Short mmCIF file of C-alpha atoms in Angstrom, two decimals:
data_model
loop_
_atom_site.label_atom_id
_atom_site.label_comp_id
_atom_site.label_asym_id
_atom_site.label_seq_id
_atom_site.Cartn_x
_atom_site.Cartn_y
_atom_site.Cartn_z
CA MET S 1 98.66 144.55 78.99
CA ASN S 2 102.01 143.86 77.39
CA PHE S 3 101.93 145.81 74.07
CA PRO S 4 103.89 143.33 71.88
CA LEU S 5 101.78 140.44 73.21
CA TYR S 6 98.57 142.32 72.51
CA ILE S 7 99.50 143.13 68.89
CA ALA S 8 100.89 139.54 68.34
CA LYS S 9 97.57 138.06 69.51
CA ARG S 10 95.71 140.35 67.13
CA TYR S 11 97.89 139.28 64.26
CA LEU S 12 97.45 135.62 65.23
CA ARG S 13 93.63 135.93 65.02
CA SER S 14 93.37 138.18 62.00
CA LYS S 15 93.55 137.04 58.38
CA SER S 16 95.75 138.52 55.74
CA GLY S 17 94.31 140.28 52.71
CA GLN S 18 96.44 137.99 50.52
CA ASN S 19 95.10 134.45 50.29
CA ALA S 20 98.61 132.98 49.72
CA VAL S 21 99.75 134.25 53.09
CA ASN S 22 96.74 132.66 54.80
CA ILE S 23 97.46 129.35 53.15
CA ILE S 24 101.10 129.45 54.19
CA ASN S 25 100.17 130.23 57.74
CA PHE S 26 97.65 127.40 57.83
CA ILE S 27 100.13 124.89 56.42
CA THR S 28 102.81 126.02 58.86
CA PHE S 29 100.34 125.56 61.81
CA LEU S 30 99.24 122.16 60.48
CA VAL S 31 102.87 120.96 60.13
CA ILE S 32 103.60 121.90 63.77
CA VAL S 33 100.47 120.09 64.98
CA ILE S 34 101.28 116.93 63.00
CA GLY S 35 104.96 116.99 63.92
CA SER S 36 104.34 117.36 67.65
CA ALA S 37 101.61 114.65 67.60
CA ALA S 38 103.90 112.31 65.72
CA LEU S 39 106.74 112.87 68.17
CA PHE S 40 104.48 112.20 71.15
CA ILE S 41 103.00 109.08 69.60
CA VAL S 42 106.42 107.66 68.76
CA LEU S 43 107.77 108.35 72.30
CA SER S 44 104.67 106.72 73.82
CA GLY S 45 105.10 103.76 71.53
CA PHE S 46 108.71 103.29 72.56
CA ALA S 47 107.78 103.64 76.19
CA GLY S 48 105.23 100.86 75.74
CA LEU S 49 107.74 98.69 73.85
CA LYS S 50 110.30 99.22 76.63
CA THR S 51 107.83 98.13 79.31
CA PHE S 52 106.70 95.24 77.17
CA SER S 53 110.28 94.06 76.50
CA LEU S 54 111.30 94.34 80.15
CA SER S 55 108.22 92.43 81.24
CA PHE S 56 109.73 89.30 79.69
CA THR S 57 112.95 89.55 81.65
CA ASN S 58 111.19 90.60 84.85
CA THR S 59 109.57 87.18 85.05
CA PHE S 60 113.05 85.63 85.21
CA ASP S 61 114.90 88.29 87.11
CA PRO S 62 114.53 88.85 90.84
CA ASP S 63 114.64 92.21 92.62
CA LEU S 64 118.23 91.60 93.57
CA LYS S 65 120.72 88.86 92.60
CA ALA S 66 124.10 87.91 94.09
CA THR S 67 126.53 86.35 91.59
CA PRO S 68 130.22 85.39 91.93
CA ALA S 69 132.67 88.29 91.61
CA THR S 70 135.13 85.91 89.88
CA GLY S 71 134.63 82.47 88.40
CA LYS S 72 131.36 80.49 88.21
CA PHE S 73 130.65 79.61 91.84
CA PHE S 74 130.95 81.05 95.33
CA THR S 75 130.46 79.64 98.81
CA ALA S 76 127.53 80.51 101.12
CA SER S 77 128.11 79.18 104.63
CA PRO S 78 125.27 78.35 107.04
CA ASP S 79 126.18 81.39 109.11
CA GLN S 80 125.92 83.65 106.07
CA GLU S 81 122.49 82.12 105.25
CA ARG S 82 121.39 82.83 108.86
CA GLN S 83 122.42 86.47 108.46
CA LEU S 84 120.43 86.73 105.21
CA GLY S 85 117.39 85.45 107.09
CA GLU S 86 117.79 88.26 109.62
CA LEU S 87 118.16 91.02 107.04
CA ASN S 88 115.41 93.62 107.45
CA GLY S 89 113.24 94.28 104.40
CA LEU S 90 114.06 91.00 102.72
CA ALA S 91 110.92 88.99 101.90
CA SER S 92 112.57 85.81 100.65
CA TYR S 93 115.62 84.44 98.90
CA SER S 94 116.36 81.46 96.68
CA LYS S 95 119.61 79.63 95.95
CA GLU S 96 120.54 78.43 92.51
CA LEU S 97 123.27 76.36 90.82
CA GLU S 98 123.78 76.92 87.11
CA GLU S 99 126.05 75.38 84.48
CA LYS S 100 126.25 74.79 80.73
CA VAL S 101 125.29 71.24 79.79
CA LEU S 102 124.51 69.05 76.81
CA LEU S 103 120.90 68.07 76.36
CA TYR S 104 120.01 65.19 74.15
CA HIS S 105 116.86 63.21 73.36
CA ARG S 106 117.00 60.27 71.04
CA GLU S 107 118.94 61.50 67.95
CA LYS S 108 118.91 65.21 68.73
CA SER S 109 121.09 67.37 70.96
CA HIS S 110 121.36 70.98 72.13
CA ILE S 111 123.70 73.02 74.31
CA ALA S 112 121.88 74.92 77.04
CA PHE S 113 122.09 75.82 80.77
CA ILE S 114 120.66 73.74 83.55
CA LYS S 115 119.57 75.86 86.46
CA GLY S 116 119.17 74.07 89.79
CA VAL S 117 116.68 75.92 91.96
CA ASP S 118 115.14 75.39 95.37
CA GLN S 119 111.51 75.48 96.42
CA ASN S 120 111.61 79.28 97.06
CA TYR S 121 112.50 80.10 93.46
CA ASN S 122 108.96 80.76 92.21
CA GLN S 123 108.47 83.07 95.22
CA VAL S 124 111.26 85.44 94.23
CA THR S 125 110.58 85.27 90.45
CA GLY S 126 107.47 84.89 88.30
CA VAL S 127 108.87 82.15 86.10
CA ASP S 128 106.15 79.66 87.08
CA SER S 129 103.58 81.95 85.46
CA THR S 130 105.24 81.41 82.06
CA VAL S 131 104.45 77.70 81.94
CA ILE S 132 102.17 77.03 78.96
CA TYR S 133 102.16 73.19 79.02
CA GLY S 134 102.09 71.05 82.09
CA SER S 135 102.92 72.56 85.45
CA TRP S 136 105.81 74.00 87.49
CA ASN S 137 106.81 70.86 89.35
CA ILE S 138 110.49 70.63 90.28
CA ASN S 139 111.63 67.53 92.17
CA GLU S 140 114.26 64.75 92.10
CA VAL S 141 113.17 63.45 88.70
CA GLN S 142 111.21 66.30 87.09
CA GLY S 143 112.09 69.68 85.67
CA VAL S 144 110.87 72.43 83.34
CA ALA S 145 112.33 73.41 79.94
CA GLY S 146 111.80 76.21 77.44
CA LEU S 147 109.48 75.87 74.44
CA ALA S 148 112.40 76.17 71.98
CA ILE S 149 114.26 73.31 73.72
CA SER S 150 111.14 71.21 73.54
CA ASN S 151 110.82 71.85 69.82
CA LEU S 152 114.47 71.34 69.01
CA LEU S 153 114.73 68.06 70.84
CA SER S 154 111.15 66.84 70.18
CA VAL S 155 110.59 66.26 73.85
CA SER S 156 107.34 66.87 75.65
CA THR S 157 106.02 66.54 79.18
CA ASP S 158 105.65 63.32 81.18
CA GLN S 159 107.91 61.22 78.90
CA TYR S 160 109.00 58.74 81.62
CA ARG S 161 110.07 56.07 79.07
CA ASN S 162 112.13 58.49 76.98
CA PRO S 163 113.25 61.30 79.30
CA LEU S 164 115.42 64.19 78.40
CA MET S 165 119.09 63.36 79.05
CA VAL S 166 121.42 65.93 80.67
CA ALA S 167 125.17 65.55 80.38
CA ALA S 168 127.71 67.73 82.24
CA LEU S 169 131.49 67.58 82.28
CA LYS S 170 133.00 66.21 85.46
CA PRO S 171 135.13 68.67 87.36
CA GLY S 172 138.88 67.95 87.09
CA LYS S 173 142.15 68.82 85.33
CA GLY S 174 144.46 67.24 82.85
CA PHE S 175 144.14 65.83 79.34
CA ILE S 176 141.35 63.73 77.97
CA SER S 177 142.68 60.46 76.65
CA PRO S 178 140.80 58.11 74.22
CA GLN S 179 140.42 55.66 77.09
CA SER S 180 138.89 58.24 79.43
CA LYS S 181 136.70 60.21 77.12
CA ASN S 182 133.69 58.10 77.94
CA LYS S 183 134.13 58.78 81.68
CA ILE S 184 134.32 62.59 81.65
CA TYR S 185 130.53 63.17 81.72
CA ASN S 186 127.96 62.86 84.45
CA GLU S 187 124.50 62.13 83.09
CA LEU S 188 121.05 62.17 84.51
CA PRO S 189 117.53 61.62 83.11
CA LEU S 190 115.06 64.47 83.48
CA VAL S 191 111.28 64.11 82.93
CA LEU S 192 109.66 67.42 81.95
CA SER S 193 106.73 68.38 84.08
CA GLY S 194 106.18 71.69 82.27
CA ILE S 195 107.25 73.84 79.33
CA TYR S 196 107.66 77.58 79.65
CA ALA S 197 107.53 80.24 76.96
CA VAL S 198 108.80 83.81 77.24
CA GLU S 199 110.84 84.72 74.17
CA GLU S 200 113.07 82.72 71.86
CA GLY S 201 116.41 83.61 73.45
CA LEU S 202 115.30 82.53 76.91
CA ASP S 203 113.17 79.62 75.63
CA LYS S 204 116.23 77.83 74.25
CA LYS S 205 118.62 78.75 77.08
CA TYR S 206 117.34 77.16 80.33
CA VAL S 207 116.24 73.91 81.83
CA PHE S 208 115.13 74.14 85.45
CA ALA S 209 115.73 71.25 87.80
CA ASP S 210 116.01 70.54 91.53
CA ILE S 211 119.15 72.06 93.03
CA GLY S 212 120.03 68.80 94.85
CA MET S 213 119.94 66.88 91.56
CA VAL S 214 122.12 69.49 89.88
CA ARG S 215 124.62 69.33 92.78
CA GLU S 216 125.02 65.63 92.15
CA LEU S 217 125.37 66.19 88.39
CA LEU S 218 128.06 68.85 88.86
CA GLU S 219 129.66 67.19 91.92
CA LYS S 220 129.31 70.27 94.12
CA ASP S 221 128.76 70.42 97.83
CA SER S 222 125.79 72.12 99.55
CA THR S 223 127.61 75.41 100.18
CA GLN S 224 128.57 76.03 96.50
CA LEU S 225 126.25 78.25 94.53
CA SER S 226 126.22 80.17 91.26
CA GLY S 227 123.74 82.74 92.55
CA ILE S 228 121.21 83.81 95.16
CA ASN S 229 117.98 85.48 94.15
CA PHE S 230 116.31 88.00 96.48
CA LYS S 231 112.78 89.41 96.77
CA VAL S 232 112.33 92.59 98.77
CA LYS S 233 109.27 93.80 100.60
CA LYS S 234 109.59 97.42 99.33
CA GLU S 235 111.44 98.69 96.31
CA ASP S 236 112.59 101.74 98.29
CA ASP S 237 114.61 99.39 100.53
CA ILE S 238 116.62 97.90 97.60
CA PRO S 239 119.79 100.13 98.10
CA LYS S 240 119.86 99.36 101.84
CA ILE S 241 119.33 95.62 101.38
CA LYS S 242 121.96 95.66 98.61
CA GLU S 243 124.49 97.07 101.01
CA GLY S 244 123.47 94.53 103.66
CA ILE S 245 124.03 91.58 101.31
CA SER S 246 127.39 92.96 100.19
CA ALA S 247 128.39 93.29 103.83
CA ILE S 248 127.52 89.62 104.49
CA PHE S 249 129.47 88.20 101.54
CA GLY S 250 132.17 90.84 101.12
CA ASP S 251 134.06 90.89 97.84
CA ALA S 252 133.10 87.33 96.96
CA VAL S 253 129.88 88.37 95.19
CA MET S 254 128.40 91.17 93.11
CA VAL S 255 124.90 92.25 94.00
CA LYS S 256 122.87 93.54 91.06
CA ASP S 257 119.39 95.03 90.81
CA ARG S 258 117.07 94.47 87.80
CA LYS S 259 118.63 97.21 85.74
CA GLN S 260 122.13 95.89 86.32
CA GLN S 261 121.10 92.34 85.55
CA ASN S 262 119.93 93.49 82.12
CA SER S 263 122.29 96.44 81.56
CA SER S 264 122.82 95.72 77.84
CA LEU S 265 119.04 95.48 77.21
CA TYR S 266 118.41 98.78 79.09
CA LYS S 267 121.22 100.49 77.18
CA MET S 268 119.86 99.20 73.84
CA LEU S 269 116.29 100.39 74.60
CA ASN S 270 117.45 103.76 75.87
CA THR S 271 119.70 104.29 72.82
CA GLU S 272 116.88 103.43 70.46
CA ASN S 273 114.58 105.85 72.28
CA VAL S 274 117.14 108.68 72.13
CA ALA S 275 117.88 107.96 68.46
CA THR S 276 114.21 108.08 67.56
CA TYR S 277 113.73 111.27 69.51
CA LEU S 278 116.66 112.89 67.70
CA ILE S 279 115.37 111.76 64.28
CA PHE S 280 111.87 113.16 64.88
CA THR S 281 113.39 116.35 66.34
CA LEU S 282 115.36 116.79 63.16
CA VAL S 283 112.09 116.40 61.23
CA LEU S 284 110.60 119.12 63.45
CA VAL S 285 113.64 121.34 62.89
CA ILE S 286 113.09 121.10 59.13
CA ALA S 287 109.33 121.62 59.58
CA LEU S 288 109.88 124.71 61.73
CA PHE S 289 111.74 126.41 58.93
CA ASN S 290 108.18 126.91 57.74
CA VAL S 291 107.70 129.07 60.79
CA VAL S 292 110.64 131.29 59.76
CA GLY S 293 109.13 131.58 56.27
CA ALA S 294 105.61 132.21 57.60
CA ILE S 295 106.74 134.92 60.00
CA THR S 296 108.83 136.53 57.25
CA MET S 297 105.78 136.54 54.97
CA MET S 298 103.77 138.08 57.80
CA ILE S 299 106.39 140.82 58.26
CA LEU S 300 106.21 141.69 54.60
CA ASP S 301 102.43 141.55 54.61
CA LYS S 302 102.17 143.76 57.68
CA ARG S 303 104.92 146.14 56.64
CA GLN S 304 102.58 149.12 56.39
CA ASN S 305 101.15 148.35 59.85
CA SER S 306 104.66 148.12 61.21
CA LYS S 307 105.51 151.47 59.62
CA THR S 308 102.45 153.04 61.23
CA LEU S 309 103.32 151.63 64.64
CA TYR S 310 106.93 152.82 64.21
CA SER S 311 105.67 156.33 63.36
CA LEU S 312 103.52 156.26 66.52
CA GLY S 313 106.61 155.64 68.65
CA THR S 314 107.00 151.89 68.70
CA THR S 315 110.69 150.99 68.77
CA LEU S 316 112.39 148.49 66.51
CA LYS S 317 112.97 146.27 69.54
CA GLU S 318 109.20 146.23 70.27
CA LEU S 319 108.40 145.52 66.64
CA ARG S 320 110.79 142.54 66.65
CA ARG S 321 109.20 141.48 69.90
CA ILE S 322 105.72 141.48 68.30
CA TYR S 323 106.73 139.02 65.58
CA PHE S 324 108.85 137.00 67.98
CA VAL S 325 105.90 136.54 70.37
CA GLN S 326 103.67 135.67 67.40
CA GLY S 327 106.06 132.91 66.31
CA VAL S 328 106.27 131.52 69.90
CA LEU S 329 102.47 131.57 70.19
CA VAL S 330 101.98 129.72 66.86
CA THR S 331 104.48 126.96 67.71
CA SER S 332 103.32 126.60 71.34
CA LEU S 333 99.65 126.42 70.35
CA GLY S 334 100.41 124.00 67.55
CA GLY S 335 102.54 121.89 69.88
CA PHE S 336 99.80 121.83 72.55
CA ILE S 337 97.10 120.81 70.05
CA GLY S 338 99.45 118.15 68.66
CA VAL S 339 100.00 116.68 72.07
CA VAL S 340 96.29 116.66 72.79
CA ILE S 341 95.61 114.79 69.52
CA GLY S 342 98.46 112.39 70.24
CA SER S 343 97.16 111.79 73.79
CA LEU S 344 93.68 110.99 72.44
CA LEU S 345 95.15 108.49 69.96
CA ILE S 346 97.32 106.84 72.68
CA GLY S 347 94.31 106.76 74.99
CA SER S 348 92.17 105.09 72.33
CA GLN S 349 94.88 102.48 71.80
CA LEU S 350 95.07 101.79 75.51
CA LEU S 351 91.27 101.49 75.76
CA PHE S 352 90.41 99.67 72.56
CA GLY S 353 93.70 98.25 71.23
CA TRP S 354 92.72 99.09 67.66
CA LEU S 355 96.32 98.58 66.39
CA LYS S 356 97.37 94.95 66.71
CA ILE S 357 100.71 93.18 66.59
CA THR S 358 98.94 89.82 66.44
CA PRO S 359 95.24 89.08 66.36
CA SER S 360 95.27 88.78 70.13
CA LEU S 361 98.01 91.28 71.08
CA ALA S 362 97.52 95.05 70.87
CA TYR S 363 100.52 97.20 70.09
CA PRO S 364 101.95 98.26 73.46
CA VAL S 365 101.87 101.99 74.21
CA GLU S 366 102.25 103.83 77.50
CA PHE S 367 101.09 107.35 78.40
CA GLN S 368 103.82 109.16 80.36
CA PHE S 369 103.55 112.78 81.54
CA MET S 370 107.30 113.08 80.99
CA ASN S 371 106.80 112.61 77.26
CA VAL S 372 104.25 115.44 77.28
CA LEU S 373 106.85 117.73 78.85
CA ILE S 374 109.56 116.58 76.42
CA VAL S 375 107.43 117.24 73.34
CA LEU S 376 106.20 120.64 74.58
CA ALA S 377 109.71 121.69 75.62
CA THR S 378 111.15 120.61 72.23
CA ILE S 379 108.45 122.49 70.32
CA VAL S 380 108.80 125.67 72.43
CA VAL S 381 112.62 125.73 72.24
CA LEU S 382 112.63 125.17 68.47
CA GLY S 383 109.78 127.71 68.10
CA ILE S 384 111.77 130.33 70.06
CA ILE S 385 114.79 129.77 67.83
CA ALA S 386 112.71 130.01 64.64
CA ALA S 387 110.84 133.10 65.86
CA LYS S 388 114.11 134.79 66.87
CA ILE S 389 115.58 134.19 63.44
CA ALA S 390 112.51 135.48 61.61
CA SER S 391 111.92 138.55 63.82
CA SER S 392 115.51 139.68 63.39
CA ARG S 393 114.54 140.66 59.80
CA ILE S 394 112.90 143.76 61.22
CA ASN S 395 115.20 146.75 60.73
CA ALA S 396 114.97 150.50 59.96
CA LYS S 397 115.58 149.94 56.26
CA LEU S 398 112.64 147.52 56.00
CA ILE S 399 110.35 149.91 57.82
CA ALA S 400 111.35 152.83 55.67
CA GLN S 401 110.52 151.05 52.40
#
């Protein structure tokens, strides 16, 4: 058996003759356990929040989306649509036409976007599952609006006598004169068949309508689009399908996956996760100073034992190794126990949802094996540094005293 490891394990199990040293060792071990458990719980909580936040956008965002490389619109010819239909791995696609419009209902108004979609739209996205009032029924006279829009304009479903009015600027150039200002808008009435609710930002942003109706409102032809949404059969095929779509449309469009469609949200969530990890790691760094102090106290407490071992032929390097291994064992064992405790708490939250955001919504957490590795690696690395610092106190002068 490795001699330093054997002695370190004996020291780890044995108690000191001085009660103060035992108390310091226990507190040090407890701090490591609590710190590692806290780090794992926080990382699991942020993983759950990330998944929870992205679930909102995933209902709106398709697997892939083609948008204009420049400007607001691009052209999709019948031949290009035929090529899309022949693309291997593509389950379905949906065309859309989007523009900023003025919504008004009686005395109230609101600026939002009208999104003209075809019948395939709810096959490539899950937006129809977010409807909380009415139904997802898109046709020549009906559409779906967000809950915030409904509240702002005091408009509800099936208001045929007082429909929601949509006004869009007519395309053209030149100045607007006092005589022509009443002729620069196209207007259409829209009866809401349903109201969706996801989160406030999206709920006040979109009104969904039939793409043919929106074409008439914006005075666009059947080949002009603001985007094409794609659903793939297998996620592994996304890079290949992305290249295929780019080959069909060339430089006219940009093809984005889910992460690219919400790049700012992903960056924000990842930045928050890293910042939280660094903050808790700093707390662990401060806590592991206790390890340095505890090992130093152990060195002083076991000075006579160290002197005996030195007299029996143990080298200074081996003596340093003993206390170094002891420090690594203490931190590793404390980190492992902390992760086990954290895992049990996360598991209980997943099973029972004892911590609530609202009376009906449990705080989202997610158990990830990667977080286990991150916490253990952090504890072990910091423990090695702390143990190395403390064990370096062993020298010939200390042994001779």
